[in-house]
């Protein structure tokens, strides 16, 4: 798959994790108001997409609605229209569609879009969310890059040929952090073996594992290294010894 380089704008301003969220200020994660707050401060934005029952890309992190809305049930069980009417906790708006957010951001800052694994085990059962994301991005003219933990998802999105840079979200895949992922899968993914195969131009790696030799090998090749999730200025300063840019939350980067 042809590699599309990551534009330099993604290595400039820090990226606000799930936008500049702060529930004490009425800004839930991945909400419109959190997006506007990030834009006002000149930050890039990292956001997540999940799939609705009618195969629309929704800007939402979890598979289940409970943590962020207080409502039981999977996001996949409700239509996009229904989800836009589900209020986010600590805010006054519903769950946005990706189209909503693209219209709102309108190229003002770079968007780093993570496609959440829909297979459940980083496997090949992908396609619908990647197609929905590609459809939304096809006419978007602002800077946007797409990544996923699941290499199959990256390939599935890339097949739509939108021309956006692709990346892999990566980590050490420790058992305590991924208890439901088979040990063999964790062992396979840990060394980032699919980087070239999926046409990736960058990685976004766990800040707690930046000293990984697998990260070092890619950095030696000139691959841009992003990192998640940085939660203090001190942690950012340390991370930047390796990473080219940070995805942050909980402080002013």
Short mmCIF file of C-alpha atoms in Angstrom, two decimals:
data_model
loop_
_atom_site.label_atom_id
_atom_site.label_comp_id
_atom_site.label_asym_id
_atom_site.label_seq_id
_atom_site.Cartn_x
_atom_site.Cartn_y
_atom_site.Cartn_z
CA UNK A 1 0.00 0.00 0.00
CA UNK A 2 1.34 3.43 -0.95
CA UNK A 3 2.54 5.56 1.94
CA UNK A 4 1.25 9.13 2.28
CA UNK A 5 3.69 11.20 4.40
CA UNK A 6 2.48 12.82 7.60
CA UNK A 7 2.33 16.62 7.12
CA UNK A 8 4.57 18.74 9.35
CA UNK A 9 1.51 20.39 10.92
CA UNK A 10 1.00 17.20 12.95
CA UNK A 11 4.43 17.71 14.52
CA UNK A 12 3.88 21.34 15.53
CA UNK A 13 1.18 22.13 18.10
CA UNK A 14 0.40 19.41 20.69
CA UNK A 15 -2.66 17.26 20.09
CA UNK A 16 -5.51 17.48 22.60
CA UNK A 17 -6.56 13.95 23.57
CA UNK A 18 -10.25 13.47 22.73
CA UNK A 19 -10.18 17.26 22.26
CA UNK A 20 -9.59 19.69 25.13
CA UNK A 21 -12.01 18.00 27.52
CA UNK A 22 -12.56 19.07 31.11
CA UNK A 23 -15.79 18.02 32.80
CA UNK A 24 -15.33 20.64 35.50
CA UNK A 25 -15.72 23.22 32.74
CA UNK A 26 -18.62 21.44 31.02
CA UNK A 27 -16.47 19.98 28.25
CA UNK A 28 -16.96 16.20 27.88
CA UNK A 29 -14.39 14.23 25.90
CA UNK A 30 -14.90 14.15 22.12
CA UNK A 31 -17.61 16.81 22.40
CA UNK A 32 -18.14 19.84 20.17
CA UNK A 33 -17.39 22.23 23.01
CA UNK A 34 -14.11 20.40 23.72
CA UNK A 35 -13.23 20.68 20.02
CA UNK A 36 -13.90 24.42 20.05
CA UNK A 37 -11.77 24.84 23.18
CA UNK A 38 -8.85 23.06 21.50
CA UNK A 39 -9.19 25.17 18.37
CA UNK A 40 -9.33 28.39 20.40
CA UNK A 41 -5.98 27.50 21.95
CA UNK A 42 -4.38 26.41 18.70
CA UNK A 43 -4.06 22.73 19.58
CA UNK A 44 -4.45 19.86 17.17
CA UNK A 45 -7.14 17.34 18.05
CA UNK A 46 -7.05 13.58 18.54
CA UNK A 47 -10.48 11.94 18.39
CA UNK A 48 -12.04 8.47 18.21
CA UNK A 49 -14.67 6.98 15.95
CA UNK A 50 -17.10 4.16 16.68
CA UNK A 51 -19.87 2.72 14.52
CA UNK A 52 -23.63 3.27 14.88
CA UNK A 53 -26.30 0.68 14.14
CA UNK A 54 -26.85 2.26 10.72
CA UNK A 55 -23.13 2.27 9.91
CA UNK A 56 -22.33 5.91 10.57
CA UNK A 57 -19.05 7.11 12.07
CA UNK A 58 -19.70 8.56 15.54
CA UNK A 59 -17.10 10.53 17.51
CA UNK A 60 -17.01 8.50 20.71
CA UNK A 61 -14.31 6.48 22.48
CA UNK A 62 -15.98 3.58 24.30
CA UNK A 63 -17.86 0.58 22.93
CA UNK A 64 -20.41 1.00 25.72
CA UNK A 65 -22.41 4.15 26.42
CA UNK A 66 -22.39 3.90 30.22
CA UNK A 67 -19.21 5.78 31.26
CA UNK A 68 -19.82 8.83 29.10
CA UNK A 69 -23.62 9.04 29.05
CA UNK A 70 -24.88 7.08 32.04
CA UNK A 71 -27.01 4.94 29.70
CA UNK A 72 -26.60 1.18 29.42
CA UNK A 73 -25.90 -0.46 26.08
CA UNK A 74 -23.43 -0.54 23.22
CA UNK A 75 -23.09 2.39 20.85
CA UNK A 76 -23.40 -0.13 18.00
CA UNK A 77 -27.00 -0.84 19.02
CA UNK A 78 -28.34 2.66 18.28
CA UNK A 79 -28.71 4.64 15.07
CA UNK A 80 -26.74 7.80 14.41
CA UNK A 81 -29.86 9.92 14.91
CA UNK A 82 -30.61 8.24 18.23
CA UNK A 83 -27.02 8.75 19.38
CA UNK A 84 -27.08 12.46 18.56
CA UNK A 85 -29.99 12.70 21.00
CA UNK A 86 -28.10 10.90 23.81
CA UNK A 87 -26.68 13.63 26.09
CA UNK A 88 -23.05 13.39 27.16
CA UNK A 89 -22.54 13.57 30.92
CA UNK A 90 -21.23 16.89 32.27
CA UNK A 91 -22.28 18.72 29.12
CA UNK A 92 -25.33 19.88 27.20
CA UNK A 93 -24.95 18.14 23.84
CA UNK A 94 -25.43 14.73 22.26
CA UNK A 95 -22.90 12.38 20.70
CA UNK A 96 -21.58 13.97 17.49
CA UNK A 97 -21.19 12.29 14.15
CA UNK A 98 -17.83 12.54 12.39
CA UNK A 99 -19.52 14.72 9.78
CA UNK A 100 -20.61 17.09 12.58
CA UNK A 101 -17.05 17.44 13.82
CA UNK A 102 -15.54 17.85 10.36
CA UNK A 103 -18.00 20.65 9.67
CA UNK A 104 -17.14 22.27 12.99
CA UNK A 105 -13.35 22.04 12.69
CA UNK A 106 -13.32 22.94 8.99
CA UNK A 107 -9.56 22.65 8.60
CA UNK A 108 -8.67 25.07 11.39
CA UNK A 109 -6.44 22.55 13.17
CA UNK A 110 -5.11 19.08 12.29
CA UNK A 111 -7.25 16.06 13.19
CA UNK A 112 -5.78 12.74 14.27
CA UNK A 113 -8.59 10.19 13.93
CA UNK A 114 -8.38 6.82 15.66
CA UNK A 115 -10.60 4.08 14.27
CA UNK A 116 -11.54 1.90 17.23
CA UNK A 117 -11.18 -1.84 16.71
CA UNK A 118 -14.55 -3.30 15.73
CA UNK A 119 -13.32 -6.91 15.50
CA UNK A 120 -12.83 -7.28 19.24
CA UNK A 121 -9.52 -9.10 18.88
CA UNK A 122 -7.53 -6.98 16.40
CA UNK A 123 -8.66 -9.33 13.65
CA UNK A 124 -9.96 -8.96 10.08
CA UNK A 125 -13.64 -8.36 10.81
CA UNK A 126 -13.43 -4.75 9.66
CA UNK A 127 -14.85 -2.63 6.87
CA UNK A 128 -18.01 -0.76 7.82
CA UNK A 129 -16.48 1.83 10.15
CA UNK A 130 -13.52 2.31 7.83
CA UNK A 131 -15.87 2.88 4.89
CA UNK A 132 -17.98 5.36 6.88
CA UNK A 133 -14.88 7.26 7.99
CA UNK A 134 -13.53 7.36 4.45
CA UNK A 135 -16.85 8.62 3.12
CA UNK A 136 -16.85 11.47 5.64
CA UNK A 137 -13.24 12.38 4.90
CA UNK A 138 -13.51 12.12 1.11
CA UNK A 139 -14.54 15.75 0.71
CA UNK A 140 -12.75 17.15 3.76
CA UNK A 141 -9.99 19.58 2.84
CA UNK A 142 -8.36 20.14 6.23
CA UNK A 143 -5.34 18.23 7.55
CA UNK A 144 -6.40 14.82 8.84
CA UNK A 145 -4.59 11.55 9.54
CA UNK A 146 -6.10 8.16 10.38
CA UNK A 147 -4.77 5.45 12.69
CA UNK A 148 -5.83 2.33 14.58
CA UNK A 149 -4.46 -0.30 16.92
CA UNK A 150 -5.84 -2.86 14.48
CA UNK A 151 -3.65 -3.18 11.36
CA UNK A 152 -6.60 -4.69 9.47
CA UNK A 153 -8.56 -1.49 10.10
CA UNK A 154 -5.74 0.65 8.70
CA UNK A 155 -5.63 -1.48 5.56
CA UNK A 156 -9.43 -1.38 5.21
CA UNK A 157 -9.46 2.41 5.43
CA UNK A 158 -6.49 2.77 3.09
CA UNK A 159 -8.26 0.81 0.36
CA UNK A 160 -10.68 3.71 -0.05
CA UNK A 161 -7.87 5.88 -1.39
CA UNK A 162 -8.77 9.13 0.34
CA UNK A 163 -5.14 10.27 0.28
CA UNK A 164 -4.85 10.70 4.04
CA UNK A 165 -1.71 9.59 5.92
CA UNK A 166 -2.08 6.34 7.83
CA UNK A 167 -0.61 5.36 11.18
CA UNK A 168 -0.62 2.64 13.79
CA UNK A 169 -1.55 3.21 17.41
CA UNK A 170 0.97 1.10 19.33
CA UNK A 171 2.06 0.02 22.81
CA UNK A 172 3.75 -2.79 24.75
CA UNK A 173 0.52 -4.83 24.82
CA UNK A 174 0.97 -5.85 28.44
CA UNK A 175 -1.42 -8.50 29.70
CA UNK A 176 -2.74 -6.30 32.52
CA UNK A 177 -3.74 -3.62 30.01
CA UNK A 178 -5.15 -6.00 27.41
CA UNK A 179 -6.65 -8.89 29.45
CA UNK A 180 -9.06 -9.97 26.72
CA UNK A 181 -6.52 -9.99 23.91
CA UNK A 182 -4.93 -13.42 23.32
CA UNK A 183 -1.29 -13.70 24.36
CA UNK A 184 -0.29 -14.72 20.85
CA UNK A 185 -1.90 -11.59 19.40
CA UNK A 186 -0.20 -9.36 21.96
CA UNK A 187 3.16 -10.97 21.20
CA UNK A 188 2.62 -10.51 17.48
CA UNK A 189 1.60 -6.83 17.67
CA UNK A 190 4.26 -5.73 20.17
CA UNK A 191 7.16 -5.32 17.65
CA UNK A 192 4.95 -3.31 15.23
CA UNK A 193 5.42 -5.84 12.41
CA UNK A 194 2.74 -4.42 10.11
CA UNK A 195 4.11 -0.89 9.78
CA UNK A 196 5.24 -1.19 6.18
CA UNK A 197 2.51 -3.62 5.13
CA UNK A 198 -0.31 -1.23 5.99
CA UNK A 199 1.36 1.79 4.38
CA UNK A 200 1.83 3.58 7.69
CA UNK A 201 3.64 6.91 7.79
CA UNK A 202 3.78 7.31 11.59
CA UNK A 203 3.04 5.64 14.89
CA UNK A 204 1.36 6.95 18.02
CA UNK A 205 2.94 5.00 20.87
CA UNK A 206 2.16 4.62 24.58
CA UNK A 207 4.15 7.21 26.52
CA UNK A 208 4.99 4.57 29.13
CA UNK A 209 6.81 2.46 26.54
CA UNK A 210 8.70 5.06 24.49
CA UNK A 211 12.03 3.38 25.30
CA UNK A 212 10.95 0.33 23.31
CA UNK A 213 13.59 -0.88 20.82
CA UNK A 214 10.79 -1.19 18.27
CA UNK A 215 10.09 2.54 18.57
CA UNK A 216 13.82 3.27 18.32
CA UNK A 217 14.10 1.23 15.13
CA UNK A 218 11.35 3.23 13.46
CA UNK A 219 12.76 6.53 14.72
CA UNK A 220 16.13 5.59 13.20
CA UNK A 221 14.32 5.25 9.88
CA UNK A 222 13.00 8.80 10.19
CA UNK A 223 9.44 7.73 11.01
CA UNK A 224 7.50 10.41 12.94
CA UNK A 225 6.82 9.26 16.51
CA UNK A 226 3.71 10.58 18.26
CA UNK A 227 2.90 9.53 21.81
CA UNK A 228 -0.18 9.08 24.01
CA UNK A 229 -1.38 10.01 26.59
CA UNK A 230 0.80 12.63 28.28
CA UNK A 231 -0.68 13.99 31.52
CA UNK A 232 1.79 16.55 32.87
CA UNK A 233 4.35 19.08 31.67
CA UNK A 234 7.09 17.02 33.29
CA UNK A 235 6.00 13.87 31.46
CA UNK A 236 5.83 15.84 28.21
CA UNK A 237 9.39 17.11 28.60
CA UNK A 238 10.64 13.56 29.10
CA UNK A 239 8.55 12.18 26.24
CA UNK A 240 9.85 14.77 23.80
CA UNK A 241 13.35 13.33 24.15
CA UNK A 242 12.01 10.59 21.86
CA UNK A 243 8.63 11.64 20.49
CA UNK A 244 8.13 14.27 17.80
CA UNK A 245 4.79 15.34 19.25
CA UNK A 246 2.46 14.51 22.12
CA UNK A 247 -1.20 13.75 22.62
CA UNK A 248 -2.04 15.26 26.00
CA UNK A 249 -4.81 15.80 28.54
CA UNK A 250 -5.30 17.19 32.02
CA UNK A 251 -2.90 20.12 31.79
CA UNK A 252 -2.00 23.00 29.48
CA UNK A 253 0.61 21.77 27.01
#
